[in-house]
Amino acid sequence: MGFKYKLVEKSSNPGDKQAPKKWYATPQSSTAMSGKAMTRAAAKNTTLAPIELEAALDLLADFIPQQLLQGHTVTIPGLGYFRLSFKSKGADTVKAFNPQEMIYDVRPVFVPDSTFRNRVKQGVEFEDGGVKAGDVNYATRMDYYAANGEEPGGGEEPGGGMG
């Protein structure tokens, strides 16, 4: 089973209303596993109890924000690291800069480890998740073709393909 995508028609230049529209793939993520289901699946065939993994993840969820707020980058071996990021408005002078008013959009950022990222990229296969044309969602590209009297053609076969 592959990672589903849906084709959506969007402007090739959102700032230009006259720009031609193109079809873009958008990810179709499945419903997330619950925390308990994820820890059970991750701990399967190990000596680690799911409750221990859940407790460790809860500790990390408490630890990471504390470290980020102290200005630290938090590395999770084998996965990547978290850092804090924000945007800032400009000031005409150093004295005019007020951090409470000019720094905004504070957020944690996760940067995946290159080995982790490559493992995901090497294993990904894409699967047809349909087409969204206007307000209509078609389950597959073939359904879209049938509804619009079009013949499949050009590009890759609908559905599969390696990324």
mmCIF file of C-alpha atoms in Angstrom:
data_model
loop_
_atom_site.group_PDB
_atom_site.id
_atom_site.type_symbol
_atom_site.label_atom_id
_atom_site.label_comp_id
_atom_site.label_asym_id
_atom_site.label_seq_id
_atom_site.Cartn_x
_atom_site.Cartn_y
_atom_site.Cartn_z
ATOM 1 C CA MET A 1 0.000 0.000 0.000
ATOM 2 C CA GLY A 2 1.323 3.406 -0.932
ATOM 3 C CA PHE A 3 1.056 6.961 0.258
ATOM 4 C CA LYS A 4 -2.088 8.464 -1.242
ATOM 5 C CA TYR A 5 -2.141 11.754 -3.080
ATOM 6 C CA LYS A 6 -4.997 13.731 -4.573
ATOM 7 C CA LEU A 7 -4.725 15.970 -7.630
ATOM 8 C CA VAL A 8 -6.021 19.507 -7.047
ATOM 9 C CA GLU A 9 -6.254 22.284 -9.609
ATOM 10 C CA LYS A 10 -4.571 25.468 -8.409
ATOM 11 C CA SER A 11 -3.261 28.665 -9.928
ATOM 12 C CA SER A 12 0.369 28.394 -10.997
ATOM 13 C CA ASN A 13 0.848 31.897 -9.506
ATOM 14 C CA PRO A 14 -1.546 32.637 -6.608
ATOM 15 C CA GLY A 15 -0.760 36.372 -6.821
ATOM 16 C CA ASP A 16 -1.952 36.542 -10.437
ATOM 17 C CA LYS A 17 -5.653 35.759 -10.913
ATOM 18 C CA GLN A 18 -5.100 35.448 -14.687
ATOM 19 C CA ALA A 19 -2.323 32.853 -14.307
ATOM 20 C CA PRO A 20 -3.108 29.461 -15.812
ATOM 21 C CA LYS A 21 -4.175 26.684 -13.473
ATOM 22 C CA LYS A 22 -2.188 23.480 -13.118
ATOM 23 C CA TRP A 23 -2.816 20.159 -11.392
ATOM 24 C CA TYR A 24 -0.773 19.602 -8.227
ATOM 25 C CA ALA A 25 -0.452 16.518 -6.048
ATOM 26 C CA THR A 26 -1.430 17.066 -2.416
ATOM 27 C CA PRO A 27 -0.824 14.518 0.374
ATOM 28 C CA GLN A 28 -3.779 12.491 1.613
ATOM 29 C CA SER A 29 -2.790 11.563 5.151
ATOM 30 C CA SER A 30 -4.655 8.845 6.980
ATOM 31 C CA THR A 31 -6.154 9.276 10.411
ATOM 32 C CA ALA A 32 -3.382 9.326 12.980
ATOM 33 C CA MET A 33 -2.915 6.354 15.295
ATOM 34 C CA SER A 34 -3.793 7.009 18.897
ATOM 35 C CA GLY A 35 -0.834 7.290 21.253
ATOM 36 C CA LYS A 36 -1.641 3.929 22.824
ATOM 37 C CA ALA A 37 -1.963 2.179 19.452
ATOM 38 C CA MET A 38 1.314 3.707 18.267
ATOM 39 C CA THR A 39 3.233 2.648 21.381
ATOM 40 C CA ARG A 40 1.798 -0.880 21.162
ATOM 41 C CA ALA A 41 2.822 -1.163 17.506
ATOM 42 C CA ALA A 42 6.274 0.366 18.078
ATOM 43 C CA ALA A 43 7.039 -1.851 21.090
ATOM 44 C CA LYS A 44 5.805 -5.045 19.388
ATOM 45 C CA ASN A 45 8.441 -7.793 19.311
ATOM 46 C CA THR A 46 10.644 -5.982 21.830
ATOM 47 C CA THR A 47 11.165 -6.337 25.558
ATOM 48 C CA LEU A 48 9.953 -2.768 26.037
ATOM 49 C CA ALA A 49 6.429 -2.538 27.428
ATOM 50 C CA PRO A 50 4.127 -0.134 25.541
ATOM 51 C CA ILE A 51 3.439 1.746 28.799
ATOM 52 C CA GLU A 52 7.197 2.338 29.210
ATOM 53 C CA LEU A 53 7.449 3.788 25.717
ATOM 54 C CA GLU A 54 4.390 5.935 26.368
ATOM 55 C CA ALA A 55 5.946 7.213 29.600
ATOM 56 C CA ALA A 56 9.227 7.993 27.807
ATOM 57 C CA LEU A 57 7.367 9.949 25.122
ATOM 58 C CA ASP A 58 5.431 11.861 27.789
ATOM 59 C CA LEU A 59 8.754 12.763 29.444
ATOM 60 C CA LEU A 60 10.098 14.000 26.096
ATOM 61 C CA ALA A 61 6.949 16.059 25.508
ATOM 62 C CA ASP A 62 7.579 17.801 28.845
ATOM 63 C CA PHE A 63 11.361 18.062 28.414
ATOM 64 C CA ILE A 64 11.541 19.467 24.867
ATOM 65 C CA PRO A 65 9.568 22.717 25.465
ATOM 66 C CA GLN A 66 11.607 23.439 28.609
ATOM 67 C CA GLN A 67 14.851 23.085 26.668
ATOM 68 C CA LEU A 68 13.632 25.104 23.674
ATOM 69 C CA LEU A 69 12.552 27.971 25.933
ATOM 70 C CA GLN A 70 16.087 28.028 27.369
ATOM 71 C CA GLY A 71 17.478 28.456 23.857
ATOM 72 C CA HIS A 72 18.681 24.871 23.402
ATOM 73 C CA THR A 73 18.355 22.688 20.326
ATOM 74 C CA VAL A 74 17.031 19.251 21.312
ATOM 75 C CA THR A 75 18.414 16.258 19.426
ATOM 76 C CA ILE A 76 16.533 12.969 19.345
ATOM 77 C CA PRO A 77 19.059 10.369 18.157
ATOM 78 C CA GLY A 78 18.021 8.623 14.954
ATOM 79 C CA LEU A 79 15.136 11.034 14.299
ATOM 80 C CA GLY A 80 16.413 14.611 14.146
ATOM 81 C CA TYR A 81 16.267 17.731 16.243
ATOM 82 C CA PHE A 82 13.896 20.427 17.470
ATOM 83 C CA ARG A 83 14.709 24.119 17.486
ATOM 84 C CA LEU A 84 12.683 27.238 18.185
ATOM 85 C CA SER A 85 11.919 29.628 15.340
ATOM 86 C CA PHE A 86 10.082 32.942 15.015
ATOM 87 C CA LYS A 87 9.460 35.857 12.678
ATOM 88 C CA SER A 88 10.251 39.466 13.387
ATOM 89 C CA LYS A 89 9.077 42.861 12.220
ATOM 90 C CA GLY A 90 11.823 45.353 11.430
ATOM 91 C CA ALA A 91 12.703 48.447 13.438
ATOM 92 C CA ASP A 92 14.253 51.641 12.121
ATOM 93 C CA THR A 93 16.748 51.757 15.004
ATOM 94 C CA VAL A 94 18.090 49.408 17.661
ATOM 95 C CA LYS A 95 16.342 51.487 20.342
ATOM 96 C CA ALA A 96 13.013 51.228 18.502
ATOM 97 C CA PHE A 97 13.039 47.430 18.575
ATOM 98 C CA ASN A 98 10.495 46.068 21.064
ATOM 99 C CA PRO A 99 10.655 42.258 21.209
ATOM 100 C CA GLN A 100 7.190 41.926 22.814
ATOM 101 C CA GLU A 101 5.584 43.704 19.851
ATOM 102 C CA MET A 102 7.931 42.805 17.009
ATOM 103 C CA ILE A 103 8.673 39.121 17.464
ATOM 104 C CA TYR A 104 5.785 36.882 16.411
ATOM 105 C CA ASP A 105 4.865 33.445 15.067
ATOM 106 C CA VAL A 106 7.014 31.597 17.610
ATOM 107 C CA ARG A 107 6.998 27.877 16.846
ATOM 108 C CA PRO A 108 8.991 24.713 17.368
ATOM 109 C CA VAL A 109 10.582 23.349 14.198
ATOM 110 C CA PHE A 110 11.549 19.714 13.699
ATOM 111 C CA VAL A 111 14.451 18.978 11.349
ATOM 112 C CA PRO A 112 14.687 15.282 10.455
ATOM 113 C CA ASP A 113 18.033 13.499 10.573
ATOM 114 C CA SER A 114 19.322 12.826 7.037
ATOM 115 C CA THR A 115 19.426 9.043 7.577
ATOM 116 C CA PHE A 116 15.831 9.043 8.859
ATOM 117 C CA ARG A 117 14.695 11.260 5.954
ATOM 118 C CA ASN A 118 16.407 8.985 3.415
ATOM 119 C CA ARG A 119 14.803 5.842 4.909
ATOM 120 C CA VAL A 120 11.380 7.432 4.456
ATOM 121 C CA LYS A 121 12.125 8.716 0.941
ATOM 122 C CA GLN A 122 13.523 5.378 -0.239
ATOM 123 C CA GLY A 123 10.479 3.479 0.975
ATOM 124 C CA VAL A 124 7.735 5.759 -0.337
ATOM 125 C CA GLU A 125 5.373 4.602 -3.058
ATOM 126 C CA PHE A 126 2.571 6.817 -4.288
ATOM 127 C CA GLU A 127 -1.015 5.701 -4.754
ATOM 128 C CA ASP A 128 -3.888 7.413 -6.539
ATOM 129 C CA GLY A 129 -6.105 9.124 -3.970
ATOM 130 C CA GLY A 130 -8.388 10.817 -6.472
ATOM 131 C CA VAL A 131 -8.987 14.212 -7.967
ATOM 132 C CA LYS A 132 -10.599 17.323 -6.518
ATOM 133 C CA ALA A 133 -12.075 19.417 -9.313
ATOM 134 C CA GLY A 134 -13.879 22.473 -7.991
ATOM 135 C CA ASP A 135 -16.206 21.253 -5.254
ATOM 136 C CA VAL A 136 -16.286 17.658 -6.534
ATOM 137 C CA ASN A 137 -14.082 14.921 -5.076
ATOM 138 C CA TYR A 138 -13.483 11.930 -7.351
ATOM 139 C CA ALA A 139 -12.223 8.752 -5.669
ATOM 140 C CA THR A 140 -9.706 8.006 -8.444
ATOM 141 C CA ARG A 141 -8.305 9.566 -11.592
ATOM 142 C CA MET A 142 -10.268 7.001 -13.597
ATOM 143 C CA ASP A 143 -13.506 8.242 -11.956
ATOM 144 C CA TYR A 144 -12.565 11.793 -12.943
ATOM 145 C CA TYR A 145 -11.906 10.735 -16.549
ATOM 146 C CA ALA A 146 -15.213 8.845 -16.735
ATOM 147 C CA ALA A 147 -17.235 11.735 -15.275
ATOM 148 C CA ASN A 148 -15.640 14.224 -17.657
ATOM 149 C CA GLY A 149 -15.704 12.047 -20.775
ATOM 150 C CA GLU A 150 -11.916 11.971 -20.974
ATOM 151 C CA GLU A 151 -9.618 9.144 -21.949
ATOM 152 C CA PRO A 152 -6.634 8.364 -19.712
ATOM 153 C CA GLY A 153 -3.384 9.263 -21.336
ATOM 154 C CA GLY A 154 -0.159 11.156 -20.986
ATOM 155 C CA GLY A 155 2.028 10.934 -17.944
ATOM 156 C CA GLU A 156 2.148 7.845 -15.813
ATOM 157 C CA GLU A 157 -0.555 5.246 -15.322
ATOM 158 C CA PRO A 158 -3.043 6.471 -12.722
ATOM 159 C CA GLY A 159 -2.350 5.117 -9.289
ATOM 160 C CA GLY A 160 1.080 3.737 -8.694
ATOM 161 C CA GLY A 161 4.612 4.768 -9.177
ATOM 162 C CA MET A 162 7.752 5.202 -7.173
ATOM 163 C CA GLY A 163 8.770 8.616 -5.810
#
